[in-house]
Each structure stands twice: as C-alpha cells, then as structure tokens.
Amino acid sequence: METNQVIEETARQAYGRLLSYLVVNWRDLQAVEDAIGDAFLAALEIWPKVGVPDMPEAWLLTVARRRLIDRARRDRISESALLTLFAMSENTQRLASSSVAFPDERLRMMFLCTDQAIDPVMRTPLMLQTVLGIDAARIASAFIIKPSTMSQRLTRIKAKIRTERLVFEMPDKEEIPDRLDSVLEAIYAAYGRGWDEAAIVDSPRRRLAEEAIYLGKLLLPFAPRESEVYGLLAFMLFCEARREARRDEEGNYIPLSEQECTRWDLSLIMEAERYLHTASQAGRMGRFQLMAAIQSVHAQRLRTGRIEWMAIAQLYEGLVRLHPTLGALVGQAAAVAEVYGTERGITLLEAIPSAEVVNYQSYWALAGHLYKRMNRKEEALSAYSRAIGLSIDTSVRQFLSRQVNEIEMQHL
Amino acid sequence: MSYTLMFYESQEDFEARTDPSRQQEYLAGWTHYVHALRQAGIVVFGSGLYAPETAATMKRRGGEMAVQDGPFPETKEQLGGIFVIDVPDIDTALEWAARGPVDTVEVRQNMPALKQSIDGN
C-alpha cells in the first residue's frame, strides 16, 4: 500500500479515537483539532521518507500532544492546566511505548456532542466532524447549509464547549437511556441525510449513510443492554439493504412496495434481523425498534411474496402512540389505507393539522396517491403537484410526474 | 428576511421552453414548484425571464456608452428567472433552492430598503 493510502486509512480509523482521547483530557476542541491536523501533516511529510511507524496511532498521538503543549506554552496557559497536559503526555508516552491501544473515548465524545447545551440541529454535524473527521464543507452539502455558515456554527460550538466547560463525564447510570436517546437521534439524523444524499449523488467517497451505521456500531460495546441501539442499527441496515433496489437501471425511482426483492442485499437483511432479535429480547418497546420491525415486515416479502399490511398498520399504531412524528403519522395512514381501505387512510391523513404539513413532501405524495386511487382527480393533481414542488430528488420528481400524467391521460 | 433565488438555466433548458416535445415537461416542473412555493405563503415576487439572446446590455466604457445584443457576461448558464421569498434564514432559503427544477440556483439575501429617499418622504 502506498504511504499516502496508509495515512488516509489510519486517518479514517484513528481520527475520532485520537481526537476524543485528547479532548477528554484537554478540553479545547479547536486546539486538539488543529494539533491532530498538524500531526497528520507531519505524517504526510515524514512517513514517505522513513516508512510508516509500527504504531501509527501512537506516533500521531505523540506528535499531536507535543503540538498541544507548544500551543499551551505560547498561549501562556496557567500552570495547573499545563500540569494536566503533562500528566496526559506521560500517559500517552506510556501508551505509545506499549502495545495496548489507548482508551476509546469516542462514546464520551458522542455524549458531549449531544449535550443539552448544544443546539439539537448542530449535534449531528458536530458528531460527524469530531468522531469521524468529516470536513465542514462536506457536512454542509449533505445538510444543504451554506458552508461558511456551517463552519461558523461548528466553531461557535467548540468555543462554547471550552468557555462553558461542558463536561466530558460519562452520564450516570440512570441518565444513560435519556442521554443515549439524543445520541441515537443524532445518528438517525445523519442516516436520514445520507439517505437523501445517496439518492442525489453517486459519489466515490464513503457515503454518509455508511458513516451513520459505523457510528451506531461504535455504540454496541458500550451499551450492550440498550435495545434502542440495536433497534436503530437494525432499521438502518434494513434500509441499506434496499439501496440498490430504489432505482432501476435507468435511474428511475421505484417505491418500496414495487421494488424487486431479488435486488435487496440479503446479508444486510440478515444482519438487521439479528440486531432486531437482540433488541426484542430486552422486552421493552422503543421507537427505533418499532421502525425496524416495520422494515422487517417489508423484508419478509422476500420469502412470502406479499406485504403484511395488517402487521405494518399495527406497528405504526404503536409508533404513533410512542413517538408521533409526521413521518409516523403519514406511514400509518398509508398502511391503514392498504388494510382498511383508501377512505380510512385519507381520514387519517386529513386529521393531521394542515399547518404542519405545508412543506412535508411525503404527506403530499401519499395524498396524491390515495386521491388518485379514489378517482378524486382534482385533489390528486393538486396534491401531486405540491409533492413534486417539494421534492429535492430528481428521480422522485419524475416518478411523481408520471403519476400526474396517468391522471391527465384518464381525463382525455 | 427576504432572499432572492436566482435560477440559472442551460441553453438546453431555454430551448425546452419552446421545443414542442419538451415544453410540457419543462413548464410542468415550474408549475409544481411555484405551486409549492405559493402554498407555503413565502413568495414576495417571482418571474421567469425571456431567453438571454433577447437581452440588451448597456455598458459604459471609459465614459463612452455601448449597447450590445445579448447577456452579460456570456456563460454556459444564464439567469432564467428569479424568486424573492420571505423566510426566516438562509438555511430555509437554500432548502427551497434545492427544490427548484433547475441544476444551479444562487441564493442571496436582499438588502433592506434604504430608509430615506432624497425628497424626504
């Protein structure tokens, strides 16, 4: 492997571990990021000449730590703070000279990223940057945010973490489920963004959806008894399994119920089923577990050839009771329409307050679908039109436009 | 706050406006987008622009006036229309830009109106 490739690979594996370890010990996130950046630059310069060190992570850690000490001296940091840094540096030296890996503090980092003091919409971007080392520009594109705005917001949060001295302590045992919720929510948001991103661009870089799954898997060793961690992972993997089947060879969008099951990734489905099984053993229902269970019912079409809408409708009912998001309400309406008839589905849909769905694409797409089925042409056309106008994905727009054309053809 | 969305279109897009085989699809894309915008209640102003070759550009060079046919500057993509929308922040404005039926949209915040006019009104 080329040295540059080794460095890139090490960066992917080690960035979050290095950063989390250093930040937990030295709170200045910005300074730590700069120090790690310097360490990687040094690696790029030195490794090609002298070869890759036996323990690349320890090497990077040593360089980053040295940079931190230099900077602390330059900034005339107080003696007591310097002591912390020196103590840590002894630690890192010991770690660097032994074969033991340094402690993985990425979970603490994830808890910090989802601290109450941090704006919920910024938690996912912060986590993507600190734990995975994804740069602000890429995060900005995935979230459709102006890149300089995204950078500023991230910088502001890092300053806040320093000045408000947000804690890096692990939450108490009884706090963990609540705090874990925010972490899961942030990972779920990353996955959702990745899902949209994957539909928009075929990019060679690792997809955001995969990064989200990677984050979810990081949680497993720390939270072996938290069923929602397994639930979220199962949900993401069920969705991943269908990625290829979402479009045909020409790139046309195919809705879930019309996808060819043979194009689903069987090994991912089996992995998802295993996680879902583990989640269900906890004997506690959770939002992500329910969402995964719904996907699992869809996946069963692979074996049975049919969609058990009754089961899906029941699961949605549970989800709506537990966590009534717009997505859950619309999903429930769709399932109810299949089981109890289109009219019942529309009734549920129309019960959602209209102010909440003004810009909610899925609502209008389903409304168009159901009105079309009931032959309420004007309403169907109007709903589809809004769905198209709210769509970001071009292939979805084209799919919905075909529905509109079908209605208009019937008119003639 | 109000933002201006500037929709840039390729030569192909401009041709689609009058090409009988593509016209309907092209116009439908806009119709749906405008529908969603209006229903959201955020439109301040919006208008499509005729093709760039219909433009006239006035240019003063060293005090001398020159008028030329066509747009300024000549580039692959040209301004095809604008929308001024009233939304809370640039994030929301960009989200609406992403929904537009073209591939390039520039978003800029509008400056507030000047407080005083010359005659003091």
Short mmCIF file of C-alpha atoms in Angstrom, two decimals:
data_model
loop_
_atom_site.label_atom_id
_atom_site.label_comp_id
_atom_site.label_asym_id
_atom_site.label_seq_id
_atom_site.Cartn_x
_atom_site.Cartn_y
_atom_site.Cartn_z
CA MET A 1 0.00 0.00 0.00
CA GLU A 2 1.21 3.49 -0.79
CA THR A 3 2.24 5.51 2.25
CA ASN A 4 -0.41 8.11 1.46
CA GLN A 5 -3.03 5.40 1.43
CA VAL A 6 -1.82 4.14 4.79
CA ILE A 7 -2.14 7.65 6.15
CA GLU A 8 -5.63 8.03 4.75
CA GLU A 9 -6.66 4.67 6.15
CA THR A 10 -5.15 5.49 9.54
CA ALA A 11 -6.95 8.82 9.49
CA ARG A 12 -10.28 7.14 8.91
CA GLN A 13 -9.70 4.60 11.67
CA ALA A 14 -7.90 6.76 14.16
CA TYR A 15 -9.12 10.31 13.79
CA GLY A 16 -12.09 10.05 16.11
CA ARG A 17 -10.19 7.94 18.62
CA LEU A 18 -7.27 10.36 18.73
CA LEU A 19 -9.49 13.40 18.92
CA SER A 20 -11.81 12.00 21.57
CA TYR A 21 -8.94 10.81 23.71
CA LEU A 22 -7.18 14.16 23.57
CA VAL A 23 -10.32 16.24 24.01
CA VAL A 24 -11.49 14.30 27.03
CA ASN A 25 -8.17 15.14 28.65
CA TRP A 26 -7.69 18.59 27.17
CA ARG A 27 -10.97 20.38 26.69
CA ASP A 28 -10.03 22.76 23.94
CA LEU A 29 -11.64 21.05 20.97
CA GLN A 30 -10.36 23.56 18.44
CA ALA A 31 -6.79 23.27 19.72
CA VAL A 32 -7.00 19.48 19.61
CA GLU A 33 -8.34 19.51 16.06
CA ASP A 34 -5.50 21.77 14.97
CA ALA A 35 -2.96 19.58 16.75
CA ILE A 36 -4.26 16.42 15.07
CA GLY A 37 -4.32 18.21 11.73
CA ASP A 38 -0.66 19.10 12.27
CA ALA A 39 0.14 15.53 13.25
CA PHE A 40 -1.35 14.19 10.03
CA LEU A 41 0.52 16.81 8.01
CA ALA A 42 3.73 15.73 9.72
CA ALA A 43 2.92 12.11 8.87
CA LEU A 44 2.42 13.02 5.22
CA GLU A 45 5.84 14.62 5.23
CA ILE A 46 7.83 12.14 7.28
CA TRP A 47 6.35 8.69 6.69
CA PRO A 48 7.12 8.55 2.97
CA LYS A 49 10.79 9.20 3.83
CA VAL A 50 11.34 6.93 6.83
CA GLY A 51 8.50 4.48 6.43
CA VAL A 52 5.26 4.01 8.33
CA PRO A 53 5.89 3.58 12.07
CA ASP A 54 4.96 0.31 13.78
CA MET A 55 2.23 2.04 15.73
CA PRO A 56 0.94 4.83 13.54
CA GLU A 57 -1.75 5.92 16.00
CA ALA A 58 0.71 6.23 18.87
CA TRP A 59 3.05 8.19 16.61
CA LEU A 60 0.27 10.61 15.69
CA LEU A 61 -0.78 10.90 19.31
CA THR A 62 2.74 11.79 20.39
CA VAL A 63 3.05 14.49 17.74
CA ALA A 64 -0.39 15.93 18.47
CA ARG A 65 0.34 16.04 22.19
CA ARG A 66 3.61 17.88 21.56
CA ARG A 67 1.76 20.43 19.46
CA LEU A 68 -0.75 20.93 22.25
CA ILE A 69 1.99 21.58 24.78
CA ASP A 70 3.70 24.03 22.44
CA ARG A 71 0.48 25.88 21.90
CA ALA A 72 -0.37 25.92 25.60
CA ARG A 73 3.02 27.46 26.35
CA ARG A 74 2.61 30.01 23.60
CA ASP A 75 -0.83 30.94 24.89
CA ARG A 76 0.57 31.22 28.44
CA ILE A 77 -1.89 28.73 29.79
CA SER A 78 -1.94 28.57 33.58
CA GLU A 79 0.46 26.25 35.39
CA SER A 80 -2.28 23.99 36.67
CA ALA A 81 -3.65 23.48 33.17
CA LEU A 82 -0.21 22.68 31.90
CA LEU A 83 0.11 20.06 34.60
CA THR A 84 -2.94 18.30 33.22
CA LEU A 85 -1.35 18.34 29.84
CA PHE A 86 1.92 16.95 31.13
CA ALA A 87 0.14 14.23 33.06
CA MET A 88 -1.67 13.31 29.92
CA SER A 89 1.53 13.36 27.96
CA GLU A 90 3.10 10.86 30.36
CA ASN A 91 0.07 8.70 29.78
CA THR A 92 0.34 8.97 26.04
CA GLN A 93 4.04 8.18 26.21
CA ARG A 94 3.31 5.06 28.16
CA LEU A 95 0.59 4.18 25.68
CA ALA A 96 2.86 4.92 22.77
CA SER A 97 5.55 2.58 24.05
CA SER A 98 3.25 -0.29 24.90
CA SER A 99 1.23 -2.41 22.56
CA VAL A 100 -2.01 -1.59 24.36
CA ALA A 101 -4.37 0.57 22.36
CA PHE A 102 -5.21 3.88 24.02
CA PRO A 103 -8.67 4.11 25.58
CA ASP A 104 -11.53 4.62 23.17
CA GLU A 105 -13.28 7.77 24.34
CA ARG A 106 -15.50 8.16 21.31
CA LEU A 107 -18.63 7.35 23.29
CA ARG A 108 -17.89 10.18 25.72
CA MET A 109 -17.35 12.39 22.70
CA MET A 110 -20.75 11.39 21.32
CA PHE A 111 -22.38 12.20 24.64
CA LEU A 112 -20.68 15.58 24.60
CA CYS A 113 -21.88 16.28 21.05
CA THR A 114 -25.45 15.70 22.18
CA ASP A 115 -25.19 17.71 25.39
CA GLN A 116 -28.34 19.68 26.24
CA ALA A 117 -26.43 22.93 25.88
CA ILE A 118 -25.81 22.20 22.19
CA ASP A 119 -28.42 23.19 19.64
CA PRO A 120 -30.15 19.96 18.52
CA VAL A 121 -29.69 20.74 14.82
CA MET A 122 -25.94 21.04 15.31
CA ARG A 123 -25.44 17.80 17.21
CA THR A 124 -25.19 15.60 14.14
CA PRO A 125 -22.78 17.89 12.26
CA LEU A 126 -20.59 18.17 15.36
CA MET A 127 -20.54 14.42 15.80
CA LEU A 128 -19.70 13.83 12.14
CA GLN A 129 -16.82 16.24 12.38
CA THR A 130 -15.34 15.19 15.71
CA VAL A 131 -15.88 11.45 15.74
CA LEU A 132 -15.41 10.80 12.03
CA GLY A 133 -13.29 13.73 10.92
CA ILE A 134 -15.64 14.74 8.10
CA ASP A 135 -14.91 18.26 6.95
CA ALA A 136 -17.36 21.12 7.34
CA ALA A 137 -17.81 21.66 3.60
CA ARG A 138 -18.97 18.10 3.03
CA ILE A 139 -21.28 18.23 6.05
CA ALA A 140 -22.69 21.50 4.73
CA SER A 141 -23.55 19.97 1.36
CA ALA A 142 -25.21 16.97 2.96
CA PHE A 143 -27.36 19.24 5.12
CA ILE A 144 -27.93 21.86 2.39
CA ILE A 145 -26.38 24.58 4.52
CA LYS A 146 -24.09 27.39 3.39
CA PRO A 147 -20.55 26.04 4.03
CA SER A 148 -19.23 29.19 5.72
CA THR A 149 -22.32 29.21 7.95
CA MET A 150 -21.72 25.58 8.88
CA SER A 151 -18.07 26.31 9.73
CA GLN A 152 -19.03 29.29 11.85
CA ARG A 153 -21.63 27.32 13.76
CA LEU A 154 -19.18 24.50 14.44
CA THR A 155 -16.52 26.96 15.57
CA ARG A 156 -19.00 28.67 17.87
CA ILE A 157 -19.97 25.38 19.48
CA LYS A 158 -16.35 24.44 20.06
CA ALA A 159 -15.80 27.79 21.77
CA LYS A 160 -18.89 27.19 23.86
CA ILE A 161 -17.67 23.76 24.94
CA ARG A 162 -14.46 25.40 26.12
CA THR A 163 -15.85 28.51 27.80
CA GLU A 164 -18.84 26.87 29.42
CA ARG A 165 -16.67 23.93 30.38
CA LEU A 166 -19.20 21.37 29.22
CA VAL A 167 -18.45 18.09 30.89
CA PHE A 168 -16.89 15.07 29.30
CA GLU A 169 -18.00 12.78 32.04
CA MET A 170 -19.98 9.70 31.27
CA PRO A 171 -23.59 10.21 32.34
CA ASP A 172 -24.83 8.44 35.45
CA LYS A 173 -26.34 5.05 35.00
CA GLU A 174 -29.91 6.29 35.38
CA GLU A 175 -29.24 9.13 32.95
CA ILE A 176 -27.90 6.86 30.25
CA PRO A 177 -31.16 5.93 28.49
CA ASP A 178 -32.11 9.62 28.13
CA ARG A 179 -28.69 10.72 27.04
CA LEU A 180 -28.44 7.77 24.70
CA ASP A 181 -31.70 8.89 23.09
CA SER A 182 -30.05 12.11 21.94
CA VAL A 183 -27.07 10.20 20.58
CA LEU A 184 -29.36 7.85 18.67
CA GLU A 185 -31.41 10.77 17.40
CA ALA A 186 -28.24 12.42 16.06
CA ILE A 187 -27.11 9.21 14.35
CA TYR A 188 -30.58 8.76 12.89
CA ALA A 189 -30.43 12.31 11.50
CA ALA A 190 -27.06 11.51 9.90
CA TYR A 191 -28.56 8.41 8.33
CA GLY A 192 -31.56 10.35 7.05
CA ARG A 193 -29.28 12.90 5.43
CA GLY A 194 -27.19 10.11 3.98
CA TRP A 195 -30.31 8.51 2.57
CA ASP A 196 -31.18 11.71 0.69
CA GLU A 197 -27.59 12.28 -0.30
CA ALA A 198 -27.26 8.81 -1.75
CA ALA A 199 -30.26 9.48 -3.91
CA ILE A 200 -28.85 12.73 -5.22
CA VAL A 201 -25.23 11.97 -5.94
CA ASP A 202 -23.26 8.88 -6.76
CA SER A 203 -20.13 9.91 -5.02
CA PRO A 204 -16.97 7.87 -4.68
CA ARG A 205 -16.41 8.93 -1.08
CA ARG A 206 -17.81 6.88 1.74
CA ARG A 207 -21.45 7.67 1.98
CA LEU A 208 -22.93 9.47 4.93
CA ALA A 209 -25.37 6.58 5.43
CA GLU A 210 -22.45 4.22 5.94
CA GLU A 211 -20.84 6.65 8.35
CA ALA A 212 -24.06 6.68 10.38
CA ILE A 213 -24.07 2.89 10.56
CA TYR A 214 -20.43 2.99 11.64
CA LEU A 215 -21.39 5.39 14.46
CA GLY A 216 -24.22 3.10 15.51
CA LYS A 217 -21.88 0.13 15.69
CA LEU A 218 -19.49 2.13 17.87
CA LEU A 219 -22.22 2.22 20.49
CA LEU A 220 -22.66 -1.54 20.71
CA PRO A 221 -19.80 -2.44 23.07
CA PHE A 222 -20.76 0.40 25.40
CA ALA A 223 -24.44 -0.24 25.53
CA PRO A 224 -24.90 -3.99 25.30
CA ARG A 225 -28.23 -3.85 27.08
CA GLU A 226 -29.79 -0.84 25.36
CA SER A 227 -32.37 -2.25 22.98
CA GLU A 228 -32.79 1.01 21.08
CA VAL A 229 -29.17 0.92 19.91
CA TYR A 230 -29.91 -2.43 18.29
CA GLY A 231 -33.23 -1.12 17.04
CA LEU A 232 -31.65 1.83 15.26
CA LEU A 233 -28.91 -0.33 13.76
CA ALA A 234 -31.46 -2.83 12.51
CA PHE A 235 -33.53 -0.01 11.00
CA MET A 236 -30.55 1.48 9.18
CA LEU A 237 -29.38 -1.88 7.86
CA PHE A 238 -32.85 -2.83 6.56
CA CYS A 239 -32.88 0.45 4.63
CA GLU A 240 -29.33 -0.05 3.41
CA ALA A 241 -30.24 -3.48 2.14
CA ARG A 242 -32.68 -1.87 -0.29
CA ARG A 243 -30.42 0.88 -1.55
CA GLU A 244 -29.75 -0.66 -4.97
CA ALA A 245 -33.39 -1.55 -5.48
CA ARG A 246 -34.58 2.03 -5.03
CA ARG A 247 -33.79 2.80 -8.65
CA ASP A 248 -33.87 0.82 -11.86
CA GLU A 249 -31.04 0.66 -14.40
CA GLU A 250 -32.10 3.95 -15.93
CA GLY A 251 -32.09 5.65 -12.55
CA ASN A 252 -35.87 5.78 -12.20
CA TYR A 253 -37.19 5.83 -8.67
CA ILE A 254 -39.06 2.71 -7.52
CA PRO A 255 -41.26 2.88 -4.41
CA LEU A 256 -40.66 0.24 -1.75
CA SER A 257 -43.75 -1.85 -2.43
CA GLU A 258 -42.80 -2.20 -6.10
CA GLN A 259 -39.13 -2.99 -5.64
CA GLU A 260 -37.76 -6.29 -6.89
CA CYS A 261 -36.83 -8.19 -3.72
CA THR A 262 -34.12 -10.03 -5.61
CA ARG A 263 -32.20 -6.77 -5.72
CA TRP A 264 -32.18 -6.44 -1.94
CA ASP A 265 -28.97 -7.27 -0.10
CA LEU A 266 -29.71 -10.50 1.73
CA SER A 267 -26.72 -10.42 4.05
CA LEU A 268 -27.61 -6.92 5.27
CA ILE A 269 -31.19 -8.04 5.88
CA MET A 270 -29.96 -10.99 7.92
CA GLU A 271 -27.65 -8.75 9.91
CA ALA A 272 -30.57 -6.40 10.55
CA GLU A 273 -32.77 -9.29 11.64
CA ARG A 274 -30.14 -10.37 14.16
CA TYR A 275 -29.99 -6.90 15.67
CA LEU A 276 -33.76 -6.67 15.78
CA HIS A 277 -33.91 -10.03 17.52
CA THR A 278 -31.43 -8.86 20.16
CA ALA A 279 -33.44 -5.67 20.63
CA SER A 280 -36.67 -7.59 21.14
CA GLN A 281 -35.10 -9.72 23.90
CA ALA A 282 -34.91 -6.70 26.18
CA GLY A 283 -38.70 -6.91 26.44
CA ARG A 284 -39.04 -3.16 26.09
CA MET A 285 -40.59 -1.38 23.13
CA GLY A 286 -38.83 1.59 21.65
CA ARG A 287 -39.21 3.94 18.74
CA PHE A 288 -36.33 2.61 16.66
CA GLN A 289 -37.20 -0.97 17.44
CA LEU A 290 -40.70 -0.35 16.06
CA MET A 291 -39.32 1.37 12.99
CA ALA A 292 -37.01 -1.60 12.41
CA ALA A 293 -39.88 -4.03 12.92
CA ILE A 294 -41.86 -2.25 10.18
CA GLN A 295 -38.90 -2.60 7.84
CA SER A 296 -38.62 -6.24 8.83
CA VAL A 297 -42.21 -6.87 7.74
CA HIS A 298 -41.42 -5.30 4.38
CA ALA A 299 -38.34 -7.52 4.14
CA GLN A 300 -40.49 -10.61 4.69
CA ARG A 301 -41.91 -10.07 1.20
CA LEU A 302 -38.68 -11.69 0.07
CA ARG A 303 -39.92 -15.01 1.46
CA THR A 304 -43.70 -14.71 1.33
CA GLY A 305 -44.13 -12.66 -1.82
CA ARG A 306 -46.63 -10.37 -0.12
CA ILE A 307 -46.70 -7.37 2.18
CA GLU A 308 -48.42 -7.97 5.53
CA TRP A 309 -50.07 -4.56 5.74
CA MET A 310 -52.05 -5.52 8.82
CA ALA A 311 -48.87 -6.09 10.78
CA ILE A 312 -47.40 -2.86 9.46
CA ALA A 313 -50.53 -0.89 10.42
CA GLN A 314 -50.36 -2.27 13.96
CA LEU A 315 -46.69 -1.42 14.30
CA TYR A 316 -47.38 2.11 13.08
CA GLU A 317 -50.16 2.45 15.60
CA GLY A 318 -47.64 1.62 18.32
CA LEU A 319 -45.11 4.02 16.83
CA VAL A 320 -47.63 6.85 16.67
CA ARG A 321 -48.51 6.30 20.31
CA LEU A 322 -44.87 6.26 21.34
CA HIS A 323 -43.38 8.87 19.06
CA PRO A 324 -45.90 10.69 16.85
CA THR A 325 -43.66 12.29 14.24
CA LEU A 326 -45.08 13.43 10.90
CA GLY A 327 -43.30 10.51 9.26
CA ALA A 328 -45.01 8.03 11.57
CA LEU A 329 -48.44 9.60 11.03
CA VAL A 330 -48.08 9.52 7.26
CA GLY A 331 -46.74 5.96 7.37
CA GLN A 332 -49.69 4.90 9.47
CA ALA A 333 -52.15 6.49 7.04
CA ALA A 334 -50.52 4.61 4.16
CA ALA A 335 -50.72 1.27 5.96
CA VAL A 336 -54.30 1.83 7.13
CA ALA A 337 -55.31 2.66 3.55
CA GLU A 338 -53.99 -0.74 2.47
CA VAL A 339 -55.71 -2.69 5.23
CA TYR A 340 -58.98 -0.88 5.86
CA GLY A 341 -59.48 0.92 2.58
CA THR A 342 -58.36 4.15 0.96
CA GLU A 343 -61.06 6.22 2.65
CA ARG A 344 -59.82 5.35 6.14
CA GLY A 345 -56.30 6.24 5.07
CA ILE A 346 -57.42 9.64 3.79
CA THR A 347 -59.34 10.30 7.00
CA LEU A 348 -56.15 9.74 8.99
CA LEU A 349 -54.18 11.90 6.61
CA GLU A 350 -56.68 14.75 6.76
CA ALA A 351 -56.63 14.62 10.55
CA ILE A 352 -53.02 15.84 10.57
CA PRO A 353 -53.05 19.62 11.21
CA SER A 354 -52.54 21.29 7.85
CA ALA A 355 -50.10 23.88 9.19
CA GLU A 356 -47.68 21.06 9.97
CA VAL A 357 -47.62 19.58 6.51
CA VAL A 358 -47.24 22.72 4.40
CA ASN A 359 -43.71 21.70 3.40
CA TYR A 360 -43.84 17.99 4.12
CA GLN A 361 -43.26 16.18 0.84
CA SER A 362 -44.27 12.64 1.95
CA TYR A 363 -47.69 13.87 3.06
CA TRP A 364 -48.50 15.29 -0.36
CA ALA A 365 -47.11 12.29 -2.21
CA LEU A 366 -49.33 9.94 -0.21
CA ALA A 367 -52.33 12.28 -0.52
CA GLY A 368 -51.87 12.29 -4.30
CA HIS A 369 -51.63 8.52 -4.33
CA LEU A 370 -54.77 7.99 -2.25
CA TYR A 371 -56.89 10.63 -4.03
CA LYS A 372 -55.82 9.15 -7.34
CA ARG A 373 -56.95 5.74 -6.21
CA MET A 374 -60.33 7.18 -5.22
CA ASN A 375 -60.64 8.90 -8.55
CA ARG A 376 -60.72 12.34 -6.91
CA LYS A 377 -58.75 13.73 -9.81
CA GLU A 378 -58.55 17.43 -8.99
CA GLU A 379 -57.40 16.77 -5.44
CA ALA A 380 -54.94 14.14 -6.65
CA LEU A 381 -53.44 16.51 -9.21
CA SER A 382 -53.12 19.30 -6.69
CA ALA A 383 -51.52 17.07 -4.06
CA TYR A 384 -49.07 15.50 -6.52
CA SER A 385 -48.17 18.94 -7.77
CA ARG A 386 -47.19 20.06 -4.28
CA ALA A 387 -45.28 16.84 -3.70
CA ILE A 388 -43.29 17.44 -6.88
CA GLY A 389 -42.65 21.06 -5.96
CA LEU A 390 -41.32 19.97 -2.57
CA SER A 391 -39.10 17.15 -3.85
CA ILE A 392 -35.35 17.56 -3.90
CA ASP A 393 -34.55 14.23 -5.56
CA THR A 394 -34.96 14.48 -9.34
CA SER A 395 -35.86 10.81 -9.78
CA VAL A 396 -38.66 11.15 -7.22
CA ARG A 397 -39.92 14.22 -9.08
CA GLN A 398 -40.02 12.23 -12.30
CA PHE A 399 -41.81 9.33 -10.63
CA LEU A 400 -44.49 11.66 -9.28
CA SER A 401 -44.78 13.43 -12.63
CA ARG A 402 -45.59 10.09 -14.24
CA GLN A 403 -48.46 9.68 -11.78
CA VAL A 404 -49.73 13.12 -12.81
CA ASN A 405 -49.51 12.14 -16.48
CA GLU A 406 -51.52 8.99 -15.81
CA ILE A 407 -54.31 11.02 -14.23
CA GLU A 408 -54.30 13.50 -17.07
CA MET A 409 -54.47 10.69 -19.62
CA GLN A 410 -57.56 9.33 -17.86
CA HIS A 411 -59.12 12.75 -18.28
CA LEU A 412 -58.94 12.62 -22.04
CA MET B 1 -35.87 38.12 5.99
CA SER B 2 -36.07 38.10 2.26
CA TYR B 3 -33.82 36.21 -0.08
CA THR B 4 -33.55 36.14 -3.83
CA LEU B 5 -33.28 32.79 -5.55
CA MET B 6 -31.66 33.13 -8.95
CA PHE B 7 -32.31 30.19 -11.24
CA TYR B 8 -29.64 29.56 -13.84
CA GLU B 9 -30.54 27.61 -16.91
CA SER B 10 -28.53 25.95 -19.64
CA GLN B 11 -29.01 26.56 -23.36
CA GLU B 12 -30.92 23.27 -23.41
CA ASP B 13 -33.32 24.47 -20.72
CA PHE B 14 -34.00 27.65 -22.65
CA GLU B 15 -34.64 25.64 -25.81
CA ALA B 16 -37.02 23.33 -23.93
CA ARG B 17 -39.28 26.31 -23.33
CA THR B 18 -40.29 26.36 -27.00
CA ASP B 19 -39.50 22.83 -28.16
CA PRO B 20 -42.90 21.11 -28.58
CA SER B 21 -41.52 17.74 -27.45
CA ARG B 22 -40.04 19.07 -24.21
CA GLN B 23 -42.08 22.17 -23.49
CA GLN B 24 -44.79 20.49 -21.47
CA GLU B 25 -42.37 18.72 -19.13
CA TYR B 26 -40.32 21.87 -18.70
CA LEU B 27 -43.30 24.03 -17.84
CA ALA B 28 -44.82 21.38 -15.56
CA GLY B 29 -41.63 21.39 -13.46
CA TRP B 30 -42.05 25.10 -12.85
CA THR B 31 -45.79 24.89 -12.29
CA HIS B 32 -45.37 22.36 -9.47
CA TYR B 33 -42.51 24.28 -7.88
CA VAL B 34 -44.41 27.58 -7.98
CA HIS B 35 -47.47 25.81 -6.58
CA ALA B 36 -45.48 24.54 -3.58
CA LEU B 37 -43.88 27.97 -3.06
CA ARG B 38 -47.22 29.77 -3.14
CA GLN B 39 -48.86 27.28 -0.79
CA ALA B 40 -46.01 27.83 1.63
CA GLY B 41 -47.01 31.51 1.65
CA ILE B 42 -43.48 32.84 1.29
CA VAL B 43 -43.44 34.39 -2.18
CA VAL B 44 -42.74 38.12 -2.33
CA PHE B 45 -42.15 38.27 -6.04
CA GLY B 46 -41.26 35.92 -8.83
CA SER B 47 -40.79 35.98 -12.55
CA GLY B 48 -39.27 33.99 -15.36
CA LEU B 49 -37.04 35.82 -17.77
CA TYR B 50 -37.03 35.54 -21.55
CA ALA B 51 -34.03 33.81 -23.09
CA PRO B 52 -30.64 35.54 -22.84
CA GLU B 53 -30.39 36.20 -26.58
CA THR B 54 -33.35 38.58 -26.24
CA ALA B 55 -31.35 40.67 -23.78
CA ALA B 56 -29.78 44.02 -24.42
CA THR B 57 -26.79 45.00 -22.31
CA MET B 58 -25.71 48.55 -21.72
CA LYS B 59 -22.07 49.07 -20.90
CA ARG B 60 -20.14 52.24 -20.23
CA ARG B 61 -16.51 52.04 -21.25
CA GLY B 62 -14.41 54.99 -20.18
CA GLY B 63 -17.38 57.30 -20.30
CA GLU B 64 -18.46 56.00 -23.68
CA MET B 65 -21.77 54.21 -23.91
CA ALA B 66 -22.01 50.89 -25.73
CA VAL B 67 -25.12 48.81 -26.16
CA GLN B 68 -24.82 45.19 -27.17
CA ASP B 69 -27.20 42.40 -28.00
CA GLY B 70 -27.27 39.51 -25.57
CA PRO B 71 -26.48 38.98 -21.92
CA PHE B 72 -23.58 39.96 -19.71
CA PRO B 73 -21.43 38.02 -19.26
CA GLU B 74 -21.57 35.24 -21.86
CA THR B 75 -21.51 31.98 -19.92
CA LYS B 76 -22.85 28.46 -20.29
CA GLU B 77 -25.66 29.00 -17.84
CA GLN B 78 -27.75 32.13 -17.83
CA LEU B 79 -30.25 33.65 -15.47
CA GLY B 80 -33.63 32.18 -16.34
CA GLY B 81 -35.79 33.58 -13.58
CA ILE B 82 -35.89 34.80 -10.01
CA PHE B 83 -37.97 34.39 -6.91
CA VAL B 84 -37.88 36.66 -3.91
CA ILE B 85 -39.02 34.73 -0.84
CA ASP B 86 -39.62 35.70 2.75
CA VAL B 87 -38.18 33.00 5.04
CA PRO B 88 -36.55 33.02 8.49
CA ASP B 89 -32.98 32.23 7.42
CA ILE B 90 -30.62 31.26 4.64
CA ASP B 91 -30.96 27.58 5.59
CA THR B 92 -34.62 27.66 4.63
CA ALA B 93 -33.87 29.68 1.50
CA LEU B 94 -31.31 27.07 0.41
CA GLU B 95 -33.78 24.28 1.04
CA TRP B 96 -36.19 25.95 -1.34
CA ALA B 97 -33.37 26.42 -3.84
CA ALA B 98 -32.73 22.67 -3.74
CA ARG B 99 -36.35 22.03 -4.68
CA GLY B 100 -36.15 24.14 -7.83
CA PRO B 101 -36.48 22.46 -11.22
CA VAL B 102 -33.02 23.58 -12.42
CA ASP B 103 -29.50 22.46 -11.55
CA THR B 104 -27.99 25.78 -10.49
CA VAL B 105 -29.57 28.23 -8.08
CA GLU B 106 -27.81 31.15 -6.46
CA VAL B 107 -29.21 32.42 -3.18
CA ARG B 108 -28.59 35.89 -1.81
CA GLN B 109 -30.11 37.86 0.99
CA ASN B 110 -31.93 41.03 -0.04
CA MET B 111 -30.71 44.27 1.46
CA PRO B 112 -33.28 46.20 3.45
CA ALA B 113 -34.85 49.16 1.68
CA LEU B 114 -32.99 52.45 2.13
CA LYS B 115 -34.60 54.33 4.97
CA GLN B 116 -34.74 57.80 3.47
CA SER B 117 -35.41 58.93 -0.03
CA ILE B 118 -33.94 62.11 -1.48
CA ASP B 119 -37.06 64.21 -1.09
CA GLY B 120 -37.53 63.16 2.49
CA ASN B 121 -40.66 61.06 2.03
#
